[in-house]
CSV table of C-alpha atoms in Angstrom, one decimal:
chain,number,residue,atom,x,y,z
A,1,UNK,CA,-0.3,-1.7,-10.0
A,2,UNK,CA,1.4,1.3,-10.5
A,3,UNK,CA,3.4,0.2,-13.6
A,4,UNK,CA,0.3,-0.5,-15.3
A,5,UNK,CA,-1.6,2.4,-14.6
A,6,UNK,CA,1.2,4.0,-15.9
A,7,UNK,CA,1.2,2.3,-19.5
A,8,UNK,CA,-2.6,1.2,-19.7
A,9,UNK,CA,-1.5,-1.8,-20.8
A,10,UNK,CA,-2.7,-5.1,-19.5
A,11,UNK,CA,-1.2,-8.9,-20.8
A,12,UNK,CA,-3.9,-11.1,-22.1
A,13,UNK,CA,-4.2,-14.4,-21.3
A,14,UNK,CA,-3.0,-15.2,-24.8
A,15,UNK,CA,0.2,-13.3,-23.9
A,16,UNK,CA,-0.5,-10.1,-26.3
A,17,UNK,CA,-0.9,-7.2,-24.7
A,18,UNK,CA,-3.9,-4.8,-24.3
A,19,UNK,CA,-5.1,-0.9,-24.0
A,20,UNK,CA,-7.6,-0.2,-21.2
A,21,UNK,CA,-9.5,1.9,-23.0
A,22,UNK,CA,-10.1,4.6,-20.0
A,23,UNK,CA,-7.9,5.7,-17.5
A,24,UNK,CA,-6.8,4.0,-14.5
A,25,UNK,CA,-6.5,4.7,-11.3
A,26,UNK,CA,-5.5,2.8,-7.6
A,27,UNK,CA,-8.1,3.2,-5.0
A,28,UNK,CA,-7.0,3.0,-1.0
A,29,UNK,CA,-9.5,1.3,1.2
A,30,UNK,CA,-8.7,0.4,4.5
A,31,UNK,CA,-10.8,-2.1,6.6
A,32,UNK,CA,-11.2,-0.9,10.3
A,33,UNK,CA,-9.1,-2.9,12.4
A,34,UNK,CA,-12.7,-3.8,14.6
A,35,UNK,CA,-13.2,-6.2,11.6
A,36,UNK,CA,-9.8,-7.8,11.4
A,37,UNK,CA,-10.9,-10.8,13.5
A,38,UNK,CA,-12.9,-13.3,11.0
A,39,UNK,CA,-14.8,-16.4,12.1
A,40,UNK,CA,-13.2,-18.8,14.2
A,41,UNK,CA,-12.6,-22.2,12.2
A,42,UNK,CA,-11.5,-23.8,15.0
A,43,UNK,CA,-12.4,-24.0,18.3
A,44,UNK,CA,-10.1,-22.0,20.1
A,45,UNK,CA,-10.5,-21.5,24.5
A,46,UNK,CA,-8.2,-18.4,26.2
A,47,UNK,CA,-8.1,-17.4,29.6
A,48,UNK,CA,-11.2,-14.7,31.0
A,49,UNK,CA,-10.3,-11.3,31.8
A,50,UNK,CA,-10.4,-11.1,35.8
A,51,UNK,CA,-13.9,-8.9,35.3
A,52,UNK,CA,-15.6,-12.1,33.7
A,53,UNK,CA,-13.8,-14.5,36.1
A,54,UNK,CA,-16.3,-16.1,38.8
A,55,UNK,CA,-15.2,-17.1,42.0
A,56,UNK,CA,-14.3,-20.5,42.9
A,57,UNK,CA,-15.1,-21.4,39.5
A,58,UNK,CA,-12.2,-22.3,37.0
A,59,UNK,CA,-13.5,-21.9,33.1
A,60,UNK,CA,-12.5,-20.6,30.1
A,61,UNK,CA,-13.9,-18.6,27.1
A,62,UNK,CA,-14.6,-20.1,23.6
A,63,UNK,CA,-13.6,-17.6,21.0
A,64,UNK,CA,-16.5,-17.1,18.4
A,65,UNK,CA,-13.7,-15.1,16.4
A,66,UNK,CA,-10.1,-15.6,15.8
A,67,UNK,CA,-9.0,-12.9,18.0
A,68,UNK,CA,-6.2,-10.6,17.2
A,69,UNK,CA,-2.6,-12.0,17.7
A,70,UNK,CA,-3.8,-15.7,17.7
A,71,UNK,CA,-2.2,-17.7,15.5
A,72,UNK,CA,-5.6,-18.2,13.4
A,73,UNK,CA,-6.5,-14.6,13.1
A,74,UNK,CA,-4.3,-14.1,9.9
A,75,UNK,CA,-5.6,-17.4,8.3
A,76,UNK,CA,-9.3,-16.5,9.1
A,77,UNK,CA,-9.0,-12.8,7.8
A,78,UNK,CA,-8.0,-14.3,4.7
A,79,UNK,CA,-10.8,-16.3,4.1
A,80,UNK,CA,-12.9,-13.4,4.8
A,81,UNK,CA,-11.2,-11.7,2.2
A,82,UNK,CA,-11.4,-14.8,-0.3
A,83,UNK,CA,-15.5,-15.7,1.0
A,84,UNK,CA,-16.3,-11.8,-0.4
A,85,UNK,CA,-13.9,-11.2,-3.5
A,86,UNK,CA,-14.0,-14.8,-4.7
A,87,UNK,CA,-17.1,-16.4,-3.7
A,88,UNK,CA,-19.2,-13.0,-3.9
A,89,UNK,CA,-17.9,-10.8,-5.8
A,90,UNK,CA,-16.3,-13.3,-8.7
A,91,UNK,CA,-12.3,-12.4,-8.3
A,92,UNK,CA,-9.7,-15.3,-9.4
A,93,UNK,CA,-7.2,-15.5,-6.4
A,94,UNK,CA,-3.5,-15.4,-7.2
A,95,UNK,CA,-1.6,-18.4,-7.6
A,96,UNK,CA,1.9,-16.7,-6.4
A,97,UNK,CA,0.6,-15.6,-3.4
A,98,UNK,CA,-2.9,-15.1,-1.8
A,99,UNK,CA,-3.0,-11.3,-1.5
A,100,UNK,CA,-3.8,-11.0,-4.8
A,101,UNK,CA,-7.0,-10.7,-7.0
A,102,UNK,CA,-8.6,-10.2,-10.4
A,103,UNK,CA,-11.4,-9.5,-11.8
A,104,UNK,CA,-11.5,-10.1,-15.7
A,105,UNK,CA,-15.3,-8.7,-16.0
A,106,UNK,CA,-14.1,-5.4,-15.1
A,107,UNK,CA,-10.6,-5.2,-15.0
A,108,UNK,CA,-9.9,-5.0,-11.6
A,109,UNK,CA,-7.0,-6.0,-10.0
A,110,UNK,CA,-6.1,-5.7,-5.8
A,111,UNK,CA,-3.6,-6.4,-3.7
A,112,UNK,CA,-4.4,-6.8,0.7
A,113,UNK,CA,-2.1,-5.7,3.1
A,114,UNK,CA,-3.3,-7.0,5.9
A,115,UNK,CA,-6.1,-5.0,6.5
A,116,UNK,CA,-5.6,-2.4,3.3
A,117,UNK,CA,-6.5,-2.6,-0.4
A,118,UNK,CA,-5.1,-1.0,-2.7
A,119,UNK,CA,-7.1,-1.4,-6.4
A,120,UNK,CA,-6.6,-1.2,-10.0
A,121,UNK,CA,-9.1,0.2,-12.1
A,122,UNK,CA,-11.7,2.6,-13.8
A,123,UNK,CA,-12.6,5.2,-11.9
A,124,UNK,CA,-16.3,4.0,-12.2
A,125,UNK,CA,-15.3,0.3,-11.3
A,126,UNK,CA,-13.1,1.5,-8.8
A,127,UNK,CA,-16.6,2.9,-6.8
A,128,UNK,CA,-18.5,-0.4,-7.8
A,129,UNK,CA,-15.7,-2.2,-5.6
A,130,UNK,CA,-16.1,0.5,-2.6
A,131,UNK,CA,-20.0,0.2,-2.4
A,132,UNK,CA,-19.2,-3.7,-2.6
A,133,UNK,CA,-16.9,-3.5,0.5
A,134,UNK,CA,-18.5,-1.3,2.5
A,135,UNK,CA,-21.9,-3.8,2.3
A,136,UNK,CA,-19.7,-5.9,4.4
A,137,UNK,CA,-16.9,-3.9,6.6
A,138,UNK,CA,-16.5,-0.5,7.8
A,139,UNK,CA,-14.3,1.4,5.2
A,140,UNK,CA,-11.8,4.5,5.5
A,141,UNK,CA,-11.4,5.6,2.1
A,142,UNK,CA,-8.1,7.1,2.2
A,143,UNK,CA,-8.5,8.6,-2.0
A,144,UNK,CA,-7.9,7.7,-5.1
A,145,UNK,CA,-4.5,8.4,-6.9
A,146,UNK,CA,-4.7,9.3,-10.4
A,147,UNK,CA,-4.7,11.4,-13.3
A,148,UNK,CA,-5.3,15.4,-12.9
A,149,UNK,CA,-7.6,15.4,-15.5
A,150,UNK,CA,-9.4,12.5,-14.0
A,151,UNK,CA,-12.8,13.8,-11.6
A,152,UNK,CA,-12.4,12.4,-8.0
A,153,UNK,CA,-8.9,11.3,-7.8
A,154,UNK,CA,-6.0,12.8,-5.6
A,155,UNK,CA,-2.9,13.4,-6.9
A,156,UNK,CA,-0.9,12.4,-3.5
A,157,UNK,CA,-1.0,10.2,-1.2
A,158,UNK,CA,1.0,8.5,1.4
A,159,UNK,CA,1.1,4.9,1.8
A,160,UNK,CA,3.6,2.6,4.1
A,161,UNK,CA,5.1,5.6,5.0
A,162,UNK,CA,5.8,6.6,1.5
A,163,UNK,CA,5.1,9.5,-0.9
A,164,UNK,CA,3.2,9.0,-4.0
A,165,UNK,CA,2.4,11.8,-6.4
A,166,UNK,CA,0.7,12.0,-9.7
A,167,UNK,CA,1.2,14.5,-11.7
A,168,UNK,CA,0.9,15.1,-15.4
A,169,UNK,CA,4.7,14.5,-15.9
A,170,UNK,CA,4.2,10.7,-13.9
A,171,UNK,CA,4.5,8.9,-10.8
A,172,UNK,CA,6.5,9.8,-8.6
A,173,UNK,CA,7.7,7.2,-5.4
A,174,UNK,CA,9.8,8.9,-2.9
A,175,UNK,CA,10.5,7.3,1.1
A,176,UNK,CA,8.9,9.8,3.8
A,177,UNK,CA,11.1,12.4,4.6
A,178,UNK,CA,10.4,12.2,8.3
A,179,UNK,CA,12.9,8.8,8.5
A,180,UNK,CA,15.8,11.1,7.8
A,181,UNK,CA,14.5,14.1,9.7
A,182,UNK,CA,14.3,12.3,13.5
A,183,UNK,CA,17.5,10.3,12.5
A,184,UNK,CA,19.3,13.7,12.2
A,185,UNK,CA,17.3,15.6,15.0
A,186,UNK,CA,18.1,12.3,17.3
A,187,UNK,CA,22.0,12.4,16.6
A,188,UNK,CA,22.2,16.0,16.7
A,189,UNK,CA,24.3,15.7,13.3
A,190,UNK,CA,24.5,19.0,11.1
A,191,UNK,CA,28.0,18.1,9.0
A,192,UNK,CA,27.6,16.4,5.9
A,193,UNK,CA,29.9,13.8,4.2
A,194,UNK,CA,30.6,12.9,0.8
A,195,UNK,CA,29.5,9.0,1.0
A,196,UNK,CA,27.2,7.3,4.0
A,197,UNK,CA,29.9,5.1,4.1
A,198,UNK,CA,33.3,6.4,5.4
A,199,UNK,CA,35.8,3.8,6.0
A,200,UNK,CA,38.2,4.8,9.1
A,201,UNK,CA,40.4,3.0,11.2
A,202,UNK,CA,39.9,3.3,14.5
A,203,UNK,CA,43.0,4.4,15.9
A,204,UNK,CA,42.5,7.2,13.6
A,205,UNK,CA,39.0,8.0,15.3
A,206,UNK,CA,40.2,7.8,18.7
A,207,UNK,CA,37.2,5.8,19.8
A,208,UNK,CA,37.7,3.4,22.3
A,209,UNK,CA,35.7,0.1,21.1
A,210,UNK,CA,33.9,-0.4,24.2
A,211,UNK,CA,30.2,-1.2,24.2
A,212,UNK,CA,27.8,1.9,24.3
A,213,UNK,CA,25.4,2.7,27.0
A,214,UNK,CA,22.2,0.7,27.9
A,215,UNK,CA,20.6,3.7,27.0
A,216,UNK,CA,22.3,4.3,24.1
A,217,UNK,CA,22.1,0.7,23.0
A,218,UNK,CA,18.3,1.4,22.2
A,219,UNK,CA,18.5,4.3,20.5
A,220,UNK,CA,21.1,2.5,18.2
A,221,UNK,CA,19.1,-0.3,17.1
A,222,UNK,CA,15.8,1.8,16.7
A,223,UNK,CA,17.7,4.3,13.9
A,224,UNK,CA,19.6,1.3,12.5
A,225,UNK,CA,16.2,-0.4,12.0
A,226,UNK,CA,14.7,3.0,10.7
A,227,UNK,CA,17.6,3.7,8.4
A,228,UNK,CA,16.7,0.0,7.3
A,229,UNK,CA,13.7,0.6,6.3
A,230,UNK,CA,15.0,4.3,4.3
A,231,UNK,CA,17.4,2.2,2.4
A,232,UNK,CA,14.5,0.1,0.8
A,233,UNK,CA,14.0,3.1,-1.2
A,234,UNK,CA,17.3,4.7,-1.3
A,235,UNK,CA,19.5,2.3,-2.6
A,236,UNK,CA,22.8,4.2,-1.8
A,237,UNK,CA,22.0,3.8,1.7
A,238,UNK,CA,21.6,0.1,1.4
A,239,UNK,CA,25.6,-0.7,2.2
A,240,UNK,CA,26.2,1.7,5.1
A,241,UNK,CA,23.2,0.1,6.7
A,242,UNK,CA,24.4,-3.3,6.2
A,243,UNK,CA,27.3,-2.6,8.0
A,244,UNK,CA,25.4,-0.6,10.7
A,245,UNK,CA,23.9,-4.2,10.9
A,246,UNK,CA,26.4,-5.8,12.3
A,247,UNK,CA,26.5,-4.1,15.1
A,248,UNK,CA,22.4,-5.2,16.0
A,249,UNK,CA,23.2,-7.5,19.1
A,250,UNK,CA,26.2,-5.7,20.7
A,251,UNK,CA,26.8,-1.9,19.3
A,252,UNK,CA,30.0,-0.3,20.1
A,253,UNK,CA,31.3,3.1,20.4
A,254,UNK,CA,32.3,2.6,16.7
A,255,UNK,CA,29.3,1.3,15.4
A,256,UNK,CA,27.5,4.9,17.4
A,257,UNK,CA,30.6,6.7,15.1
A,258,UNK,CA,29.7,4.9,11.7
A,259,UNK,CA,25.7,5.6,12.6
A,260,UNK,CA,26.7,9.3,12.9
C-alpha cells in the first residue's frame, strides 16, 4: 500500500498502468476488540463460569458468538469482514489470500490484520470508508498517513511496532527503537563491536559451556525472540539471530556470550 501511494500508480486490469489523479493516502482503523467475536456458524457449547453454575444441575452454555480463542472466532470474524466490505459495501476479495480488498468504484484498496485496517485511498474516499465502518463496529481511528500538503493526514505513525514517517522527501520505515533499547538496558551492555556476529572459540572466551540459569534461561529466549523480530527490519541482524536460534531449547553460557 505504501509503494503505491508512493508512485500513484495503479495496474489496470488490462495490465497498463494508471495515475490516480489525487493524492493518496493509508487510513488506520482499528476495530475494538469487544467486536472481534462474529456470529457463531456453528453450534458451539463451553463450560459456565462457577457464578452461572446451578447446583445439582450439570449444563452448559450455547455460544451465540464465536468467542475469543475458539477455533471458529477467526473464521467467523472473517465473514464479518467479507458480509460488510463484499456483500455491503461492493469490495472484490483477494484471491491470494482473504485479507485483502478492492474497491474499483473508488479506488480503494485494504488490507485486515486481525482486527486493523489499514486503507488505500483519496483522502475523501478514505472518510467514506470510516463513516461506512463505524455504521457497524466501534472504531479507533488511529490517523491518516500522508502527504504534508495534504489537509487531515499525519505525517507519523507507528504501526506493529514500527515507525512510519512521511515527509516531503518520502516514506520512511524504520523498526521501533525501543527493541534495541530494553535489549541493551536488560544485558547491561555499553561496548560496541564491529559485526553482531563475532566468531570466538571458546576456549578463547573462557566460558564454561554449561547450561544458564533457570532464570536466565527466560530472559534468553525472550531477547532472542525480540531480536527476532528487530532483524525483520534490519537485515544485518538477521544471521547473528539465526545463530542465537539455535540455542532456543537449551541456551548455554555461550549462547548468553554471543547474545551479549
Amino acid at each position: 500500500l505504501l509503494i503505491l501511494a508512493c508512485t500513484e500508480r495503479f495496474p489496470g486490469r488490462d495490465g497498463q498502468l494508471r495515475r490516480s489523479p489525487e493524492p493518496l493516502c493509508v487510513s488506520f482503523l482499528d476495530v475494538r476488540r469487544a467486536h472481534f467475536m462474529g456470529k457463531a456458524r456453528r453450534k458451539i457449547a463451553v463450560e459456565l463460569p462457577p457464578e452461572q453454575k446451578k447446583p445439582g444441575v450439570d449444563e452448559v452454555g450455547v455460544l451465540e458468538r464465536a468467542m475469543y480463542g475458539t477455533r471458529d472466532a477467526a473464521l467467523c470474524w472473517e465473514a464479518e469482514i467479507a458480509d460488510l466490505l463484499v456483500d455491503g459495501l461492493g469490495f472484490e476479495q483477494g484471491r491470494s489470500t482473504p485479507c485483502m480488498f478492492y474497491m474499483p468504484e473508488r479506488n480503494l484498496r485494504t488490507t485486515v490484520h486481525g482486527d486493523d485496517f489499514e486503507t488505500l485511498g483519496s483522502m475523501e474516499n478514505l472518510l467514506w470508508f470510516t463513516s461506512k465502518l463505524k455504521e457497524r463496529w466501534s472504531l479507533t481511528d488511529r490517523g491518516t498517513l500522508g502527504p504534508p500538503e495534504v489537509q487531515g493526514t499525519v505525517q507519523e505513525i507507528r504501526h506493529l511496532n514500527r515507525i512510519i514517517s512521511w515527509t516531503r522527501e518520502g516514506v520512511t520505515w524504520e523498526p521501533d527503537p525501543r527493541h534495541v533499547d530494553l535489549v541493551v538496558k536488560a544485558l547491561g551492555v555499553t561496548g560496541k563491536v564491529v559485526t553482531p556476529l563475532v566468531k570466538e572459540k571458546l576456549e578463547e572466551l573462557d566460558i564454561d559451556d554449561v547450561p544458564l540459569a533457570d532464570d536466565q534461561v527466560k530472559v534468553y529466549q525472550s531477547l532472542t525472540m525480540r531480536l527476532g523480530y528487530l532483524s525483520q527490519d534490519r537485515p544485518d541482524l538477521q544471521r547473528a539471530v539465526r545463530e542465537l536460534a539455535k540455542g532456543m531449547c537449551k541456551p548455554m553460557e555461550r549462547h548468553w556470550q554471543q547474545l551479549k
